[in-house]
XYZ file of C-alpha atoms in Angstrom:
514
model
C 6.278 8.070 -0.485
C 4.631 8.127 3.279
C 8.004 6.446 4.299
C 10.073 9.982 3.257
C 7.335 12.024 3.875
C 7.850 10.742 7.945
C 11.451 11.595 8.051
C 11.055 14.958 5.978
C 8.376 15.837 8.743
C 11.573 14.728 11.509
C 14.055 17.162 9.206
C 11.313 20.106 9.167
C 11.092 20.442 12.942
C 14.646 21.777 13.106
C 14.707 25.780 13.526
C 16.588 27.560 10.844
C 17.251 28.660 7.400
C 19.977 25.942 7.104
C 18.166 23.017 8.386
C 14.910 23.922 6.014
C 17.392 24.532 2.808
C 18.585 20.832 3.844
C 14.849 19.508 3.939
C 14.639 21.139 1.059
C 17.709 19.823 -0.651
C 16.993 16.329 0.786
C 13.469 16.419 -1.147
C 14.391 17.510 -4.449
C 17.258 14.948 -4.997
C 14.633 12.025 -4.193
C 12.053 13.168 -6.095
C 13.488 14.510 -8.949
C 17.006 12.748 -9.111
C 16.807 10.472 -11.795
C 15.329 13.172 -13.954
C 18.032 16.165 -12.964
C 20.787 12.906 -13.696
C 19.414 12.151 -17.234
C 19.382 16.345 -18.233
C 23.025 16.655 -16.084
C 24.770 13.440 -18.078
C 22.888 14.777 -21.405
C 24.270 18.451 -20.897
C 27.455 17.771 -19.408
C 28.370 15.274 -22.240
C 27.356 17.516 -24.769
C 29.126 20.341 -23.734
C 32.418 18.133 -23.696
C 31.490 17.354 -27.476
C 31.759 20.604 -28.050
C 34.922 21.397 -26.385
C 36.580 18.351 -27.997
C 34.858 19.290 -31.397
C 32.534 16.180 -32.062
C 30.691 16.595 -35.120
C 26.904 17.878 -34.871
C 25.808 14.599 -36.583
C 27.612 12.819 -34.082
C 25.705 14.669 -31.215
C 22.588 14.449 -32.789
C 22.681 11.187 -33.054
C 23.871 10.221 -29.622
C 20.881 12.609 -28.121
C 18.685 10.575 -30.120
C 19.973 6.878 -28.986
C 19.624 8.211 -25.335
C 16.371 9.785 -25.692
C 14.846 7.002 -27.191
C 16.364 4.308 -24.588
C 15.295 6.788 -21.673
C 12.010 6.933 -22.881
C 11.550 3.468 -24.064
C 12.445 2.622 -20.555
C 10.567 4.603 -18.832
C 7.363 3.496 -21.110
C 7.955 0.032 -19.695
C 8.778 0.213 -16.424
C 5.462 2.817 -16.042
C 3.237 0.005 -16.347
C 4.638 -1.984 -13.483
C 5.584 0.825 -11.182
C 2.584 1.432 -9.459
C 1.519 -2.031 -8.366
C 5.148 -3.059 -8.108
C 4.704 0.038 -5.422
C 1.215 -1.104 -4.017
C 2.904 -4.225 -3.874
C 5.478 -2.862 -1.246
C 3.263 -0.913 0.348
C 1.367 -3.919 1.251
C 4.888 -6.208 2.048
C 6.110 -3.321 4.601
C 2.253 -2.799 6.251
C 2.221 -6.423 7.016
C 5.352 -6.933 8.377
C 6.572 -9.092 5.545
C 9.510 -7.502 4.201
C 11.102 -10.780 3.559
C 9.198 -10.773 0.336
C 10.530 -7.000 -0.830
C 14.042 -8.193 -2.058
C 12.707 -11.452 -4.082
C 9.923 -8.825 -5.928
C 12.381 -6.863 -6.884
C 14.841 -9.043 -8.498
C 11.435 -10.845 -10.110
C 10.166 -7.348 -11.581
C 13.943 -6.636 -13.158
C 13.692 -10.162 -14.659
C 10.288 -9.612 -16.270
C 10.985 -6.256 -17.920
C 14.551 -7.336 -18.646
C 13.352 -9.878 -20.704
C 10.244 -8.254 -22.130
C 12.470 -5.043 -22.151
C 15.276 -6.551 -24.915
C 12.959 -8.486 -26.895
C 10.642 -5.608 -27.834
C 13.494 -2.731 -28.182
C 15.953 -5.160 -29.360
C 13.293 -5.880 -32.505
C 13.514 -1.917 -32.564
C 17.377 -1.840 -32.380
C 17.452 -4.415 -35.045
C 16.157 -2.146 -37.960
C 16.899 1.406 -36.384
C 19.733 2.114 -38.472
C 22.040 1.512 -35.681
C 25.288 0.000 -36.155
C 25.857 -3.764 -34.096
C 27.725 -2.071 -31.545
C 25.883 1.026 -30.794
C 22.408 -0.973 -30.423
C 24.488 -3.154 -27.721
C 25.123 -0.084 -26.256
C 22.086 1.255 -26.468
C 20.519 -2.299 -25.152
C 22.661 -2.178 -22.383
C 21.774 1.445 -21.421
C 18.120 0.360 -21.751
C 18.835 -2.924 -19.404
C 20.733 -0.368 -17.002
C 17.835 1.966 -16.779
C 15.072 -0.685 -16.412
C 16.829 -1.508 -13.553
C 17.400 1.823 -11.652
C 13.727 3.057 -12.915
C 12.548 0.247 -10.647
C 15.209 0.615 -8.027
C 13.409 3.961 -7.420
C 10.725 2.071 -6.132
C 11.482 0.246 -3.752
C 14.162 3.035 -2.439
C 11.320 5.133 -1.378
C 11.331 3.393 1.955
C 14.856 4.057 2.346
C 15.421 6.512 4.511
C 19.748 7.068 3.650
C 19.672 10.232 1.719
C 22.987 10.872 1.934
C 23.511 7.513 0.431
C 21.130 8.351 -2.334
C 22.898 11.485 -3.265
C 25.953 10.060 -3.417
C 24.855 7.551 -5.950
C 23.332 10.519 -7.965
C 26.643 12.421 -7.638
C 28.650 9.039 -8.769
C 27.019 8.289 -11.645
C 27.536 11.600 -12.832
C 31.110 11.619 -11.988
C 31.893 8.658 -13.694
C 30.001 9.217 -16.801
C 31.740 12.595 -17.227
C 35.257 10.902 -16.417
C 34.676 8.186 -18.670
C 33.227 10.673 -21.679
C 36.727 12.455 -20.840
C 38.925 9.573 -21.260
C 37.111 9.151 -24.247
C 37.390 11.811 -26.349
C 40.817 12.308 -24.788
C 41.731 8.869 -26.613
C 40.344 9.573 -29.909
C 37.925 6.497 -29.535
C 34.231 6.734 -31.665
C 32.788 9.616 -30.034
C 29.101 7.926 -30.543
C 29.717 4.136 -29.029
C 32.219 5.722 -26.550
C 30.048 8.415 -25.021
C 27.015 6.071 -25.075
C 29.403 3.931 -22.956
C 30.055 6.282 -20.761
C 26.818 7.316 -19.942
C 25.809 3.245 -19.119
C 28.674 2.910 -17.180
C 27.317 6.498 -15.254
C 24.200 4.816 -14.519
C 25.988 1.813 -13.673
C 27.434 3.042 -11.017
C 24.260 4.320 -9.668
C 22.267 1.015 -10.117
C 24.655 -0.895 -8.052
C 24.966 1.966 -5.372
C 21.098 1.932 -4.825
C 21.326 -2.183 -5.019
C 24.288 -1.959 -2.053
C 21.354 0.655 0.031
C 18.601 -1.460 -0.583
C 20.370 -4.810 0.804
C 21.422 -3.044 3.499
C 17.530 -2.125 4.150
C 15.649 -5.475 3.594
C 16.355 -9.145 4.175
C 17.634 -11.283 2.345
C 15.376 -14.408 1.673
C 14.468 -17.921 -0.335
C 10.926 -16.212 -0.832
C 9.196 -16.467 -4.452
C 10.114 -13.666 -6.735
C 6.947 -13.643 -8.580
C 4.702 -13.399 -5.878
C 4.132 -9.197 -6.760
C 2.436 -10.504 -10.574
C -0.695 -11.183 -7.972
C -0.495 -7.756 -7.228
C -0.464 -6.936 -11.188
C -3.924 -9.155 -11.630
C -5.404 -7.222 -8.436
C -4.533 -3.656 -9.246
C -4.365 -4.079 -13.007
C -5.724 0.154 -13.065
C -2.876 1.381 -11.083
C -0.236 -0.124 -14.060
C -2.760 1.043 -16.791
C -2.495 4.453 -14.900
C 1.608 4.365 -14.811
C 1.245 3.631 -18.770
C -1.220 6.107 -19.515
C 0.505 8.810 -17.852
C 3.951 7.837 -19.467
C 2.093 7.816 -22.688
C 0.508 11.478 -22.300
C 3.585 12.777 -21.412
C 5.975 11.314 -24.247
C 3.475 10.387 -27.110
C 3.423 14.282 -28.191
C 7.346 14.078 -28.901
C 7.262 10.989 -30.755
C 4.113 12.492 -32.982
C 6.325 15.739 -33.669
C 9.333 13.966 -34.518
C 6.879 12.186 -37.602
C 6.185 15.932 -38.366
C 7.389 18.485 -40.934
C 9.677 19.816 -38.124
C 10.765 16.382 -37.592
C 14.980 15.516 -39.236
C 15.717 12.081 -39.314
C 18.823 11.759 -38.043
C 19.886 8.144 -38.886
C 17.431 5.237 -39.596
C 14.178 5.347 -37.579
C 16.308 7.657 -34.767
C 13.952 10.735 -35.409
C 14.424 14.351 -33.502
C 13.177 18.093 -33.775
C 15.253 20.168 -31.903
C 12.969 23.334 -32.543
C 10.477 21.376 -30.635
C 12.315 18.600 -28.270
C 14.982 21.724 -26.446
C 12.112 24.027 -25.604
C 10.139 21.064 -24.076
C 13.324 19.683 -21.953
C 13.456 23.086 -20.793
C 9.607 23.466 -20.029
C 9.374 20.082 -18.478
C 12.676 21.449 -15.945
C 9.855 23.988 -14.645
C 7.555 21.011 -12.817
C 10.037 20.308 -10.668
C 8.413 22.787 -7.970
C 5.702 21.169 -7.854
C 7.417 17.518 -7.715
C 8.682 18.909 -4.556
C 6.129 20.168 -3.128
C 4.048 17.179 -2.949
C 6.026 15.964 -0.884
C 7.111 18.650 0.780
C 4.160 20.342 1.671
C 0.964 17.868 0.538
C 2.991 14.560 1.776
C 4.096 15.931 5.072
C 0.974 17.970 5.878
C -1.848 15.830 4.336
C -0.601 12.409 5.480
C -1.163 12.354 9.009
C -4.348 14.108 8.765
C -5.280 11.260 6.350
C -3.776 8.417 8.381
C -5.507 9.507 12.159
C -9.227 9.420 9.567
C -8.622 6.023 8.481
C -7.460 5.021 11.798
C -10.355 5.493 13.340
C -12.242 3.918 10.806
C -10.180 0.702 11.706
C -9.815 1.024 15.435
C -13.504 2.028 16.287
C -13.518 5.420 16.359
C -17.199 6.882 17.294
C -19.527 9.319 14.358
C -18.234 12.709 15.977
C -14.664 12.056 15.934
C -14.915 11.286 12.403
C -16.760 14.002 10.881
C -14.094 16.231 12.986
C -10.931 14.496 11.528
C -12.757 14.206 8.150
C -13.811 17.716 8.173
C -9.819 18.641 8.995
C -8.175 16.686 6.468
C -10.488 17.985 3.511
C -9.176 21.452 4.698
C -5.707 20.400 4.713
C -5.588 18.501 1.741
C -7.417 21.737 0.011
C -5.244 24.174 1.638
C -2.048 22.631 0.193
C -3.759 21.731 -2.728
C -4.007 25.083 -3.342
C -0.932 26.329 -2.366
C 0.573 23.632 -4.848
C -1.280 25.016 -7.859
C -0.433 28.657 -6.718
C 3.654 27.929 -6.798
C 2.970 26.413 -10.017
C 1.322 28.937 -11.552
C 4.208 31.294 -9.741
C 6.638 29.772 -11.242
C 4.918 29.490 -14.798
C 4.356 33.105 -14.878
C 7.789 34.106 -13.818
C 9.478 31.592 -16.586
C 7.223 33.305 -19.430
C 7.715 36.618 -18.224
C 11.787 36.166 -18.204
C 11.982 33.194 -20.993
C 12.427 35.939 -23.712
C 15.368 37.087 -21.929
C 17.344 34.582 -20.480
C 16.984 31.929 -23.442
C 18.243 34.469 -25.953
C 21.234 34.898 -24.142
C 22.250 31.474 -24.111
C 24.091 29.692 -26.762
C 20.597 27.290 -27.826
C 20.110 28.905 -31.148
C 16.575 29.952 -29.970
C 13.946 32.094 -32.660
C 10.729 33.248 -32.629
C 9.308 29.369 -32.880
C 10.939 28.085 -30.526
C 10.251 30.979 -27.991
C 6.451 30.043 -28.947
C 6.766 26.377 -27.923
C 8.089 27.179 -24.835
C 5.884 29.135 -24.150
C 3.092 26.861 -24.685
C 4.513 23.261 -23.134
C 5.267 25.831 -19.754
C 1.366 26.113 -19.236
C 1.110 22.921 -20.432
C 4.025 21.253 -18.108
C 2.556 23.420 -15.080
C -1.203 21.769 -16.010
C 0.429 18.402 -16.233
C 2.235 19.067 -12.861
C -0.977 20.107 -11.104
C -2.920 17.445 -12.849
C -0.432 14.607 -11.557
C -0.549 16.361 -7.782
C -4.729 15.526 -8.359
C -4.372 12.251 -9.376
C -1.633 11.023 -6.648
C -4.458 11.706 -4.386
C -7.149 9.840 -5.991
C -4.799 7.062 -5.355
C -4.388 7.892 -1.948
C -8.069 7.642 -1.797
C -8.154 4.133 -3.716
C -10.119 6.118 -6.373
C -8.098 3.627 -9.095
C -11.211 3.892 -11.483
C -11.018 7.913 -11.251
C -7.392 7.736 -12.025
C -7.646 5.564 -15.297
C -9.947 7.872 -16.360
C -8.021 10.755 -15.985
C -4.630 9.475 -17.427
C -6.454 7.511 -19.823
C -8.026 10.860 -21.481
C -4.522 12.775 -21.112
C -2.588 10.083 -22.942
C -5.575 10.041 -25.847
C -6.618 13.446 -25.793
C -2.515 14.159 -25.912
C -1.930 12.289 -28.546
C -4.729 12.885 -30.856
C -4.503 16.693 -30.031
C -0.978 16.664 -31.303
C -1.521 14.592 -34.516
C -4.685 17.248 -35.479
C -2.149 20.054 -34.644
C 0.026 18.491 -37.442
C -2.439 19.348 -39.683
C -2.281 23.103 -38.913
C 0.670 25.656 -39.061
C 4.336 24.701 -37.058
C 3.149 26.987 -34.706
C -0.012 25.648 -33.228
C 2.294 22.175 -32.787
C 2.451 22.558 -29.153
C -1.189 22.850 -28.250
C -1.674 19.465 -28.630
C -0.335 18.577 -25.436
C -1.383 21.981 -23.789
C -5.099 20.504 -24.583
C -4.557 16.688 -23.440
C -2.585 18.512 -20.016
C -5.704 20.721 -19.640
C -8.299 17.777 -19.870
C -6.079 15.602 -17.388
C -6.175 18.762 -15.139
C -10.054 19.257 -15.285
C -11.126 15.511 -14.914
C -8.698 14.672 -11.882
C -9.925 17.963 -10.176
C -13.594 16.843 -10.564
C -13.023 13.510 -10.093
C -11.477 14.526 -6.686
C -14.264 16.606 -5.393
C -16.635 14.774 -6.669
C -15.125 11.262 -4.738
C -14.258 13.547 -1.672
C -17.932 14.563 -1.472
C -19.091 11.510 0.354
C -15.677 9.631 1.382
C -18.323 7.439 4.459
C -20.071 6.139 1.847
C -17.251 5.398 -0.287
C -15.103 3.723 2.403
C -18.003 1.935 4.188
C -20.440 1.187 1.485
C -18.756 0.828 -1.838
C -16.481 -1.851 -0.802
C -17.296 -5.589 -1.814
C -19.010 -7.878 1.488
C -16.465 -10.189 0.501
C -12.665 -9.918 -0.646
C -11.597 -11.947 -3.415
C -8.361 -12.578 -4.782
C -8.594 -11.180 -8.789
C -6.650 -14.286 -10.951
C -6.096 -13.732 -14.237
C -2.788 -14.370 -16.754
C 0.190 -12.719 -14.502
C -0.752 -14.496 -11.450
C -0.647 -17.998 -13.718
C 2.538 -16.609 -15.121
C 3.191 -16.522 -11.367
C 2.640 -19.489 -10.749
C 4.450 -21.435 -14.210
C 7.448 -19.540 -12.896
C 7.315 -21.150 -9.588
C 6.764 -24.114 -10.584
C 10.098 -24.474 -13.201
C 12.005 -22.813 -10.626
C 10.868 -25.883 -8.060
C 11.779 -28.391 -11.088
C 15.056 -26.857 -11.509
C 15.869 -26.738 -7.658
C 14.750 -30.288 -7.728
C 16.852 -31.474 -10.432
C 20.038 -29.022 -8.693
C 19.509 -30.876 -5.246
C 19.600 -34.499 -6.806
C 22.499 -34.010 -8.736
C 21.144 -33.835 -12.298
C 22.805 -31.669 -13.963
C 20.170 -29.101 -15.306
C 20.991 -28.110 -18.628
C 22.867 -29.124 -21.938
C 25.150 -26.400 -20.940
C 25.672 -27.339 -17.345
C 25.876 -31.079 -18.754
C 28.914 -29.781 -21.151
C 30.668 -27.964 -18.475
C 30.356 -31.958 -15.663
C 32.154 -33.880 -18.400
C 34.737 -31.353 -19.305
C 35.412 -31.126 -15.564
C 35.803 -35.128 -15.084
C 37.765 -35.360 -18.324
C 40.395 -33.006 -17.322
C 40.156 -32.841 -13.603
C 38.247 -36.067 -12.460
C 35.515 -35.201 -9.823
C 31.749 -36.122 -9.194
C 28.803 -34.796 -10.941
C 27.950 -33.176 -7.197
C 31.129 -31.139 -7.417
């Protein structure tokens, strides 16, 4: 995030309304892209189905297939985000981007595999028909890939090129849904098509940006599982947060509100469209982080450590320590203050502006909204808090705090099962609050005494942390050396590869080398 918060700061010094609307603009899509293209493909496909006249069934099931592969996605790829991110933190601070390219082809390959076993076992008794869990398979594979794309294109600095990818795979999916119901083809497998092929077209824009960025190179691929093995709280962090946030939708769909709408594809739309709508009210303060925190707080943070590193003397610390606490509180407030802004206003008009749109919307469903809004806007804050722990390598402080979201979350909302429909949402308005009050302690209370923290909390030695990634590390290298070996002497390296040398000499002649 540093690397966009440095050329936001670049975009901010230009004078004028335009130029800040641009900054503006520029920091939303990045941030909050790949969320605005999941609710954009979901909304613009569904309002086609109801201009060509697609069955309700039809729609509810093809909300259902897409919200479970988003999510299941998204579940996975949370636990190897962060120290997949560490890990190119790390690469890019050393100088060795060589190794960025190779780590991220390595990552896709681990989840894709661990990925389509697990929800393929799910696929496999969901109800779903052989094609649409292919589909639905390949959507997950798809996703998996761009999920970790995002990533690495932090560093990137080609907005306009990540726009355009957003704007793409939005095109396409909406062209393709067209041609589809304009054809008469399954509206379910050929809308769930469409939307792949959507964020197809996105996953190999962002690949074309980020070989255009970083080297290519012969480098190991699994060299980031090291980084898994060293930083193993930073992916139990990514999980736990993904968990808190999604764990209270999967409870409720269990619930009495809860239809099942084919097989084990569960949804409540009393409860899942007022949350989609709550959860689009976070996206101020998604901005703002890096807007305001990122751009403000980082070089204040940066010149502190730096003189840590380059010998800095006692009174030049305590000044730069002294002004980046202030900072870092100043838009720390201003943060929660926009949030709560924004809350405020979307209760105060929700009653409204929901009622005049066509989403069916009663007195229920005006009370969940109501309730995941201050919870969304404590989650948003709450997340804000916890980014900066991790700023501040507090990694213990932030397991803590997404650990009791995701199990205070949950449990909450299994309780709240117990009580009337309309209490449902307070499950995850209590595991939001909790996640808000123990990040904002944990902050002030590791703040409090960052010298001692920094100078004396740190081991005398480093050591490398080993443990069962880094061997899986190291297997990996070692059959991909075996099969280079075997490739460079001529052996053919598999029964397949064996079939394919004698087919080739029986009809063509040749040498095994060809």
């Amino acid at each position: 995030m540093a690397g966009i918060g440095f050329e936001l700061k670049r975009l901010f010094r230009r004078k004028g309304l335009f130029a800040t609307m641009r900054a503006y603009g520029y920091a939303g899509i990045v941030c909050t892209g790949p969320m605005l293209l999941g609710v954009l493909l979901q909304v613009g496909i569904l309002v086609l189905c109801g201009l060509w006249g697609v069955g309700r069934a039809n729609q509810d099931l093809l909300v259902c297939m897409v919200t479970y592969t988003l999510l299941a996605s998204l579940t996975l790829t949370g636990f190897f985000s962060m120290p997949v991110t560490r890990f190119l933190a790390d690469m890019l601070f050393a100088e060795r981007e060589e190794e960025i390219l190779p780590s991220f082809w390595g990552s896709n390959a681990i989840m894709l595999v661990a990925g389509t076993v697990l929800y393929g076992v799910f696929l496999l008794f969901s109800g779903a028909t052989l094609l649409q869990g292919l589909l639905c398979l390949w959507l997950f594979n798809i996703m998996i890939v761009n999920w970790n794309g995002m990533s690495y294109l932090t560093a990137i600095k080609d907005y306009r090129g990540i726009l355009c990818s957003f704007a793409a795979a939005i095109g396409v999916a909406c062209v393709c849904a067209l041609a589809t119901l304009a054809l008469g083809l399954p509206p379910v497998e050929g809308l769930l098509a469409s939307i792949a092929l959507g964020y197809g077209v996105m996953l190999a824009w962002d690949v074309v940006l980020l070989y255009r960025y970083f080297p290519q190179s012969d480098r190991s691929p699994w060299l980031f599982l090291q980084w898994l093995d060293q930083f193993m709280p930073l992916a139990l962090t990514g999980l736990f947060t993904n968990l808190g946030l999604f764990a209270h939708l999967v409870i409720i769909w269990g619930g009495p509100i809860g239809v099942q709408v084919k097989g084990l594809f569960y949804g409540a739309p009393y409860h899942d469209v007022p949350a989609l709508i709550a959860f689009l009210t976070i996206l101020v303060t998604s901005v703002n982080f890096v807007v305001s925190v990122e751009v403000n707080f980082y070089p204040r943070y940066r010149d502190y450590y730096s003189l840590f590193n380059d010998g800095g003397v006692v009174g030049d610390i305590v000044v730069a320590e002294e002004e980046m606490l202030a900072t870092l509180n100043r838009e720390l407030r201003f943060c929660a203050l926009k949030q709560l802004f924004v809350t405020a206003a979307v209760i105060s008009l929700e009653t409204t502006v929901l009622s005049a749109l066509p989403l069916g919307f009663n007195n229920l469903m005006h009370g969940y909204f109501r309730t995941l809004c201050v919870g969304y806007g404590l989650y948003a804050v709450g997340n804000t808090l916890l980014l900066i722990l991790l700023y501040f390598t507090d990694y213990k402080g932030a397991v803590l705090a997404s650990g009791l979201f995701a199990g205070v979350a949950g449990l909450a909302t299994a309780v709240s099962l117990l009580l009337p429909q309309q209490f449902y949402g307070f499950g995850f308005l209590l595991g939001a609050a909790v996640f808000f009050i123990v990040a904002l302690l944990r902050l002030g209370t590791y703040t409090a005494n960052l010298p001692y923290r920094i100078l004396s909390q740190q081991p005398f030695v480093a050591t490398d942390k080993t443990g069962w990634f880094t061997e899986l590390g190291r297997v990996l290298d070692r059959v991909e050396q075996r099969y280079e070996d075997k490739r460079v002497g001529g052996e053919p390296r598999s029964a397949f590869e064996r079939m394919v040398v004698r087919l080739y000499q029986k009809h063509w002649g040749g040498s095994d080398d060809r």
